[in-house]
PDB file of C-alpha atoms in Angstrom:
ATOM      1  CA  MET A   1    -106.828  49.273 112.185  1.00  0.00           C
ATOM      2  CA  ASN A   2    -108.720  46.740 114.239  1.00  0.00           C
ATOM      3  CA  TRP A   3    -107.390  43.395 115.461  1.00  0.00           C
ATOM      4  CA  GLN A   4    -109.422  41.317 112.996  1.00  0.00           C
ATOM      5  CA  THR A   5    -108.099  43.252 109.977  1.00  0.00           C
ATOM      6  CA  PHE A   6    -104.517  43.105 111.284  1.00  0.00           C
ATOM      7  CA  LYS A   7    -104.726  39.350 111.856  1.00  0.00           C
ATOM      8  CA  GLU A   8    -106.281  38.764 108.404  1.00  0.00           C
ATOM      9  CA  HIS A   9    -103.313  40.559 106.803  1.00  0.00           C
ATOM     10  CA  LEU A  10    -100.960  38.219 108.658  1.00  0.00           C
ATOM     11  CA  GLU A  11    -102.969  35.114 107.764  1.00  0.00           C
ATOM     12  CA  ALA A  12    -102.849  36.054 104.066  1.00  0.00           C
ATOM     13  CA  HIS A  13     -99.014  36.165 104.075  1.00  0.00           C
ATOM     14  CA  THR A  14     -97.872  33.323 106.349  1.00  0.00           C
ATOM     15  CA  GLU A  15     -94.634  32.502 104.478  1.00  0.00           C
ATOM     16  CA  GLN A  16     -93.318  36.069 104.397  1.00  0.00           C
ATOM     17  CA  VAL A  17     -90.867  37.654 106.830  1.00  0.00           C
ATOM     18  CA  LEU A  18     -92.587  39.983 109.314  1.00  0.00           C
ATOM     19  CA  GLN A  19     -90.947  43.392 109.573  1.00  0.00           C
ATOM     20  CA  PHE A  20     -91.967  46.525 111.483  1.00  0.00           C
ATOM     21  CA  ARG A  21     -90.957  49.974 110.183  1.00  0.00           C
ATOM     22  CA  TYR A  22     -90.970  52.474 113.067  1.00  0.00           C
ATOM     23  CA  ALA A  23     -89.255  55.405 111.302  1.00  0.00           C
ATOM     24  CA  PRO A  24     -88.508  56.266 107.660  1.00  0.00           C
ATOM     25  CA  ASP A  25     -86.210  53.576 106.213  1.00  0.00           C
ATOM     26  CA  THR A  26     -85.754  52.050 109.699  1.00  0.00           C
ATOM     27  CA  LEU A  27     -86.941  48.560 110.609  1.00  0.00           C
ATOM     28  CA  VAL A  28     -87.050  46.969 114.049  1.00  0.00           C
ATOM     29  CA  GLU A  29     -83.918  44.818 114.359  1.00  0.00           C
ATOM     30  CA  ALA A  30     -84.353  41.311 112.948  1.00  0.00           C
ATOM     31  CA  SER A  31     -83.675  39.751 116.368  1.00  0.00           C
ATOM     32  CA  TYR A  32     -86.935  41.139 117.819  1.00  0.00           C
ATOM     33  CA  HIS A  33     -89.254  38.986 119.900  1.00  0.00           C
ATOM     34  CA  ILE A  34     -92.987  39.366 120.401  1.00  0.00           C
ATOM     35  CA  THR A  35     -92.852  39.366 124.184  1.00  0.00           C
ATOM     36  CA  GLU A  36     -96.541  39.748 124.936  1.00  0.00           C
ATOM     37  CA  ILE A  37     -99.901  40.685 123.543  1.00  0.00           C
ATOM     38  CA  LYS A  38    -102.027  42.772 125.867  1.00  0.00           C
ATOM     39  CA  GLN A  39    -105.738  43.517 125.696  1.00  0.00           C
ATOM     40  CA  ALA A  40    -106.628  46.761 127.418  1.00  0.00           C
ATOM     41  CA  PRO A  41    -110.221  47.848 127.939  1.00  0.00           C
ATOM     42  CA  ILE A  42    -110.158  51.643 128.257  1.00  0.00           C
ATOM     43  CA  THR A  43    -112.849  53.703 129.999  1.00  0.00           C
ATOM     44  CA  SER A  44    -112.364  57.447 130.143  1.00  0.00           C
ATOM     45  CA  VAL A  45    -114.230  60.673 130.765  1.00  0.00           C
ATOM     46  CA  ASP A  46    -113.271  63.488 128.414  1.00  0.00           C
ATOM     47  CA  CYS A  47    -112.978  67.206 129.082  1.00  0.00           C
ATOM     48  CA  GLY A  48    -116.677  67.711 128.326  1.00  0.00           C
ATOM     49  CA  GLY A  49    -117.752  65.183 130.957  1.00  0.00           C
ATOM     50  CA  VAL A  50    -118.659  62.463 128.431  1.00  0.00           C
ATOM     51  CA  MET A  51    -117.731  58.842 129.161  1.00  0.00           C
ATOM     52  CA  ASN A  52    -115.938  56.909 126.383  1.00  0.00           C
ATOM     53  CA  ALA A  53    -114.978  53.226 126.135  1.00  0.00           C
ATOM     54  CA  TRP A  54    -112.901  51.180 123.705  1.00  0.00           C
ATOM     55  CA  THR A  55    -110.488  48.254 123.684  1.00  0.00           C
ATOM     56  CA  GLU A  56    -106.885  48.097 122.490  1.00  0.00           C
ATOM     57  CA  VAL A  57    -104.777  45.061 121.592  1.00  0.00           C
ATOM     58  CA  ILE A  58    -101.115  45.906 122.107  1.00  0.00           C
ATOM     59  CA  MET A  59     -98.393  43.733 120.601  1.00  0.00           C
ATOM     60  CA  GLN A  60     -95.085  44.348 122.380  1.00  0.00           C
ATOM     61  CA  LEU A  61     -91.782  43.938 120.529  1.00  0.00           C
ATOM     62  CA  TRP A  62     -88.455  43.574 122.325  1.00  0.00           C
ATOM     63  CA  VAL A  63     -84.952  43.459 120.909  1.00  0.00           C
ATOM     64  CA  PRO A  64     -82.516  41.669 123.226  1.00  0.00           C
ATOM     65  CA  ASP A  65     -79.069  43.169 123.764  1.00  0.00           C
ATOM     66  CA  ASN A  66     -76.199  41.450 121.964  1.00  0.00           C
ATOM     67  CA  GLU A  67     -78.435  39.203 119.872  1.00  0.00           C
ATOM     68  CA  VAL A  68     -77.934  39.543 116.130  1.00  0.00           C
ATOM     69  CA  GLN A  69     -79.971  37.836 113.447  1.00  0.00           C
ATOM     70  CA  ASP A  70     -79.910  38.286 109.708  1.00  0.00           C
ATOM     71  CA  ARG A  71     -83.578  37.598 109.245  1.00  0.00           C
ATOM     72  CA  ALA A  72     -86.694  38.493 111.248  1.00  0.00           C
ATOM     73  CA  MET A  73     -89.348  35.930 112.160  1.00  0.00           C
ATOM     74  CA  GLN A  74     -91.756  34.637 109.576  1.00  0.00           C
ATOM     75  CA  VAL A  75     -95.397  35.642 109.786  1.00  0.00           C
ATOM     76  CA  ASN A  76     -96.399  32.051 110.632  1.00  0.00           C
ATOM     77  CA  LYS A  77     -94.179  32.215 113.760  1.00  0.00           C
ATOM     78  CA  ALA A  78     -95.946  35.435 114.824  1.00  0.00           C
ATOM     79  CA  LEU A  79     -99.297  33.746 114.206  1.00  0.00           C
ATOM     80  CA  SER A  80     -98.258  30.807 116.416  1.00  0.00           C
ATOM     81  CA  ILE A  81     -97.648  33.317 119.244  1.00  0.00           C
ATOM     82  CA  VAL A  82    -101.060  34.894 118.538  1.00  0.00           C
ATOM     83  CA  ALA A  83    -102.658  31.422 118.723  1.00  0.00           C
ATOM     84  CA  LEU A  84    -101.030  30.766 122.122  1.00  0.00           C
ATOM     85  CA  VAL A  85    -102.355  34.087 123.418  1.00  0.00           C
ATOM     86  CA  GLU A  86    -105.852  33.534 122.047  1.00  0.00           C
ATOM     87  CA  LYS A  87    -106.084  30.120 123.773  1.00  0.00           C
ATOM     88  CA  VAL A  88    -105.881  31.949 127.087  1.00  0.00           C
ATOM     89  CA  LEU A  89    -107.215  35.413 126.230  1.00  0.00           C
ATOM     90  CA  PRO A  90    -109.872  35.829 123.520  1.00  0.00           C
ATOM     91  CA  LEU A  91    -108.927  39.046 121.717  1.00  0.00           C
ATOM     92  CA  ASN A  92    -111.629  41.513 120.733  1.00  0.00           C
ATOM     93  CA  PRO A  93    -111.750  41.553 116.897  1.00  0.00           C
ATOM     94  CA  ASN A  94    -112.847  45.210 116.931  1.00  0.00           C
ATOM     95  CA  ALA A  95    -110.064  46.365 119.260  1.00  0.00           C
ATOM     96  CA  ILE A  96    -107.642  49.023 118.032  1.00  0.00           C
ATOM     97  CA  VAL A  97    -104.218  47.509 117.285  1.00  0.00           C
ATOM     98  CA  LYS A  98    -101.098  49.128 118.664  1.00  0.00           C
ATOM     99  CA  ILE A  99     -97.498  47.984 118.406  1.00  0.00           C
ATOM    100  CA  GLU A 100     -95.312  48.814 121.410  1.00  0.00           C
ATOM    101  CA  PHE A 101     -91.611  49.195 120.714  1.00  0.00           C
ATOM    102  CA  GLY A 102     -88.530  51.060 121.842  1.00  0.00           C
ATOM    103  CA  ASN A 103     -84.763  50.768 121.820  1.00  0.00           C
ATOM    104  CA  SER A 104     -81.754  52.847 122.855  1.00  0.00           C
ATOM    105  CA  GLN A 105     -82.287  55.249 119.922  1.00  0.00           C
ATOM    106  CA  PHE A 106     -86.096  55.341 120.030  1.00  0.00           C
ATOM    107  CA  ASP A 107     -88.158  55.955 123.178  1.00  0.00           C
ATOM    108  CA  THR A 108     -90.640  53.188 123.907  1.00  0.00           C
ATOM    109  CA  ARG A 109     -94.090  54.055 122.645  1.00  0.00           C
ATOM    110  CA  GLN A 110     -97.247  52.577 121.248  1.00  0.00           C
ATOM    111  CA  MET A 111     -97.710  53.097 117.506  1.00  0.00           C
ATOM    112  CA  LEU A 112    -100.525  52.406 115.090  1.00  0.00           C
ATOM    113  CA  PRO A 113    -100.195  50.235 111.996  1.00  0.00           C
ATOM    114  CA  ASN A 114    -100.508  52.808 109.212  1.00  0.00           C
ATOM    115  CA  ALA A 115    -100.308  50.222 106.418  1.00  0.00           C
ATOM    116  CA  ILE A 116     -99.237  46.634 105.839  1.00  0.00           C
ATOM    117  CA  ILE A 117     -97.133  46.393 102.697  1.00  0.00           C
ATOM    118  CA  THR A 118     -95.634  43.490 100.767  1.00  0.00           C
ATOM    119  CA  GLU A 119     -92.025  44.257  99.811  1.00  0.00           C
ATOM    120  CA  GLY A 120     -90.467  41.218  98.155  1.00  0.00           C
ATOM    121  CA  GLU A 121     -90.283  38.433 100.750  1.00  0.00           C
ATOM    122  CA  ASN A 122     -91.193  40.864 103.549  1.00  0.00           C
ATOM    123  CA  LEU A 123     -94.542  41.792 105.008  1.00  0.00           C
ATOM    124  CA  VAL A 124     -93.842  45.255 106.420  1.00  0.00           C
ATOM    125  CA  VAL A 125     -96.059  46.795 109.076  1.00  0.00           C
ATOM    126  CA  ASP A 126     -95.538  50.512 108.592  1.00  0.00           C
ATOM    127  CA  LEU A 127     -96.042  52.199 111.957  1.00  0.00           C
ATOM    128  CA  GLN A 128     -97.112  55.748 112.710  1.00  0.00           C
ATOM    129  CA  ALA A 129     -97.120  57.606 115.979  1.00  0.00           C
ATOM    130  CA  ASP A 130    -100.378  57.652 117.890  1.00  0.00           C
ATOM    131  CA  SER A 131    -101.722  61.135 118.493  1.00  0.00           C
ATOM    132  CA  VAL A 132    -103.656  62.910 121.184  1.00  0.00           C
ATOM    133  CA  GLN A 133    -107.171  63.902 120.212  1.00  0.00           C
ATOM    134  CA  CYS A 134    -110.017  65.971 121.593  1.00  0.00           C
ATOM    135  CA  LYS A 135    -113.196  63.928 121.622  1.00  0.00           C
ATOM    136  CA  ALA A 136    -115.300  67.120 121.768  1.00  0.00           C
ATOM    137  CA  ILE A 137    -114.125  67.914 118.231  1.00  0.00           C
ATOM    138  CA  GLU A 138    -114.981  64.363 117.145  1.00  0.00           C
ATOM    139  CA  ARG A 139    -118.531  64.963 118.445  1.00  0.00           C
ATOM    140  CA  GLY A 140    -118.812  68.131 116.340  1.00  0.00           C
ATOM    141  CA  GLY A 141    -117.874  70.474 119.182  1.00  0.00           C
ATOM    142  CA  SER A 142    -114.853  72.671 119.483  1.00  0.00           C
ATOM    143  CA  CYS A 143    -111.659  72.452 121.434  1.00  0.00           C
ATOM    144  CA  GLY A 144    -111.089  75.734 123.204  1.00  0.00           C
ATOM    145  CA  THR A 145    -113.658  78.527 123.058  1.00  0.00           C
ATOM    146  CA  ASN A 146    -116.458  78.579 120.492  1.00  0.00           C
ATOM    147  CA  GLU A 147    -118.171  81.610 118.905  1.00  0.00           C
ATOM    148  CA  GLN A 148    -120.491  82.013 121.915  1.00  0.00           C
ATOM    149  CA  GLY A 149    -117.524  82.161 124.293  1.00  0.00           C
ATOM    150  CA  GLU A 150    -118.298  78.717 125.732  1.00  0.00           C
ATOM    151  CA  GLU A 151    -115.478  76.284 126.351  1.00  0.00           C
ATOM    152  CA  CYS A 152    -115.740  72.668 125.242  1.00  0.00           C
ATOM    153  CA  CYS A 153    -114.051  71.495 128.390  1.00  0.00           C
ATOM    154  CA  THR A 154    -116.712  72.924 130.661  1.00  0.00           C
ATOM    155  CA  PRO A 155    -119.420  70.419 131.567  1.00  0.00           C
ATOM    156  CA  VAL A 156    -122.891  71.445 130.467  1.00  0.00           C
ATOM    157  CA  VAL A 157    -124.643  73.224 133.338  1.00  0.00           C
ATOM    158  CA  GLU A 158    -128.356  72.651 133.437  1.00  0.00           C
ATOM    159  CA  VAL A 159    -130.193  75.900 134.208  1.00  0.00           C
ATOM    160  CA  LYS A 160    -133.111  75.277 136.536  1.00  0.00           C
ATOM    161  CA  PRO A 161    -136.120  77.568 136.140  1.00  0.00           C
ATOM    162  CA  LYS A 162    -137.014  79.761 139.114  1.00  0.00           C
ATOM    163  CA  VAL A 163    -140.336  78.923 140.683  1.00  0.00           C
ATOM    164  CA  GLN A 164    -142.392  81.433 142.645  1.00  0.00           C
ATOM    165  CA  LEU A 165    -144.027  79.844 145.677  1.00  0.00           C
ATOM    166  CA  LYS A 166    -147.627  80.686 146.572  1.00  0.00           C
ATOM    167  CA  ASN A 167    -149.274  80.286 149.968  1.00  0.00           C
ATOM    168  CA  LEU A 168    -152.280  78.080 149.254  1.00  0.00           C
ATOM    169  CA  VAL A 169    -153.570  78.124 152.881  1.00  0.00           C
ATOM    170  CA  SER A 170    -153.857  81.880 153.161  1.00  0.00           C
ATOM    171  CA  SER A 171    -156.883  83.209 155.115  1.00  0.00           C
ATOM    172  CA  ALA A 172    -157.495  86.273 157.214  1.00  0.00           C
ATOM    173  CA  SER A 173    -157.727  84.255 160.436  1.00  0.00           C
ATOM    174  CA  ALA A 174    -154.428  82.475 159.890  1.00  0.00           C
ATOM    175  CA  CYS A 175    -151.491  83.251 162.114  1.00  0.00           C
ATOM    176  CA  THR A 176    -148.640  85.143 160.533  1.00  0.00           C
ATOM    177  CA  PRO A 177    -145.132  85.444 161.834  1.00  0.00           C
ATOM    178  CA  GLY A 178    -144.805  88.203 164.420  1.00  0.00           C
ATOM    179  CA  SER A 179    -148.611  88.550 164.944  1.00  0.00           C
ATOM    180  CA  GLY A 180    -148.451  87.035 168.408  1.00  0.00           C
ATOM    181  CA  CYS A 181    -151.238  84.519 167.761  1.00  0.00           C
ATOM    182  CA  CYS A 182    -149.019  81.448 168.062  1.00  0.00           C
TER     183      CYS A 182
END
């Protein structure tokens, strides 16, 4: 999901309570804070030697120790934080959205919004784990060895044709190596 789509979902439900589901039947504690929103331009070179570039917008959630609340923040509060961020840092509307969260029972990680669901008074962002991917497969290649025995992770080697050199100045009176004429 890109940033523009994510933000449009929020803007369409401003009076609802914003919840994040990070595991089946498990919501981020209601006392969470949106501590920062990061924009990360990524440039990488994959195993096939191809350069890739994209941008991610990462919303970080933090649950303070010993703070208990019965109700999570409303969507309009989250949007006010987004507005503060966007005054200083224009966010790329096409950036991939990730939600960063962790607690004592769940290692901190970046997750993707799988779906945004209305459940009563709640707007629930259902999160799924991000996964590792092989970009060679995405380009129609293979990951590992293909039928010809070539590996996707080996850069393409350009085979240069062999050229036979000819002596264009050849004459009978010319000196040759070892003839003693030089």
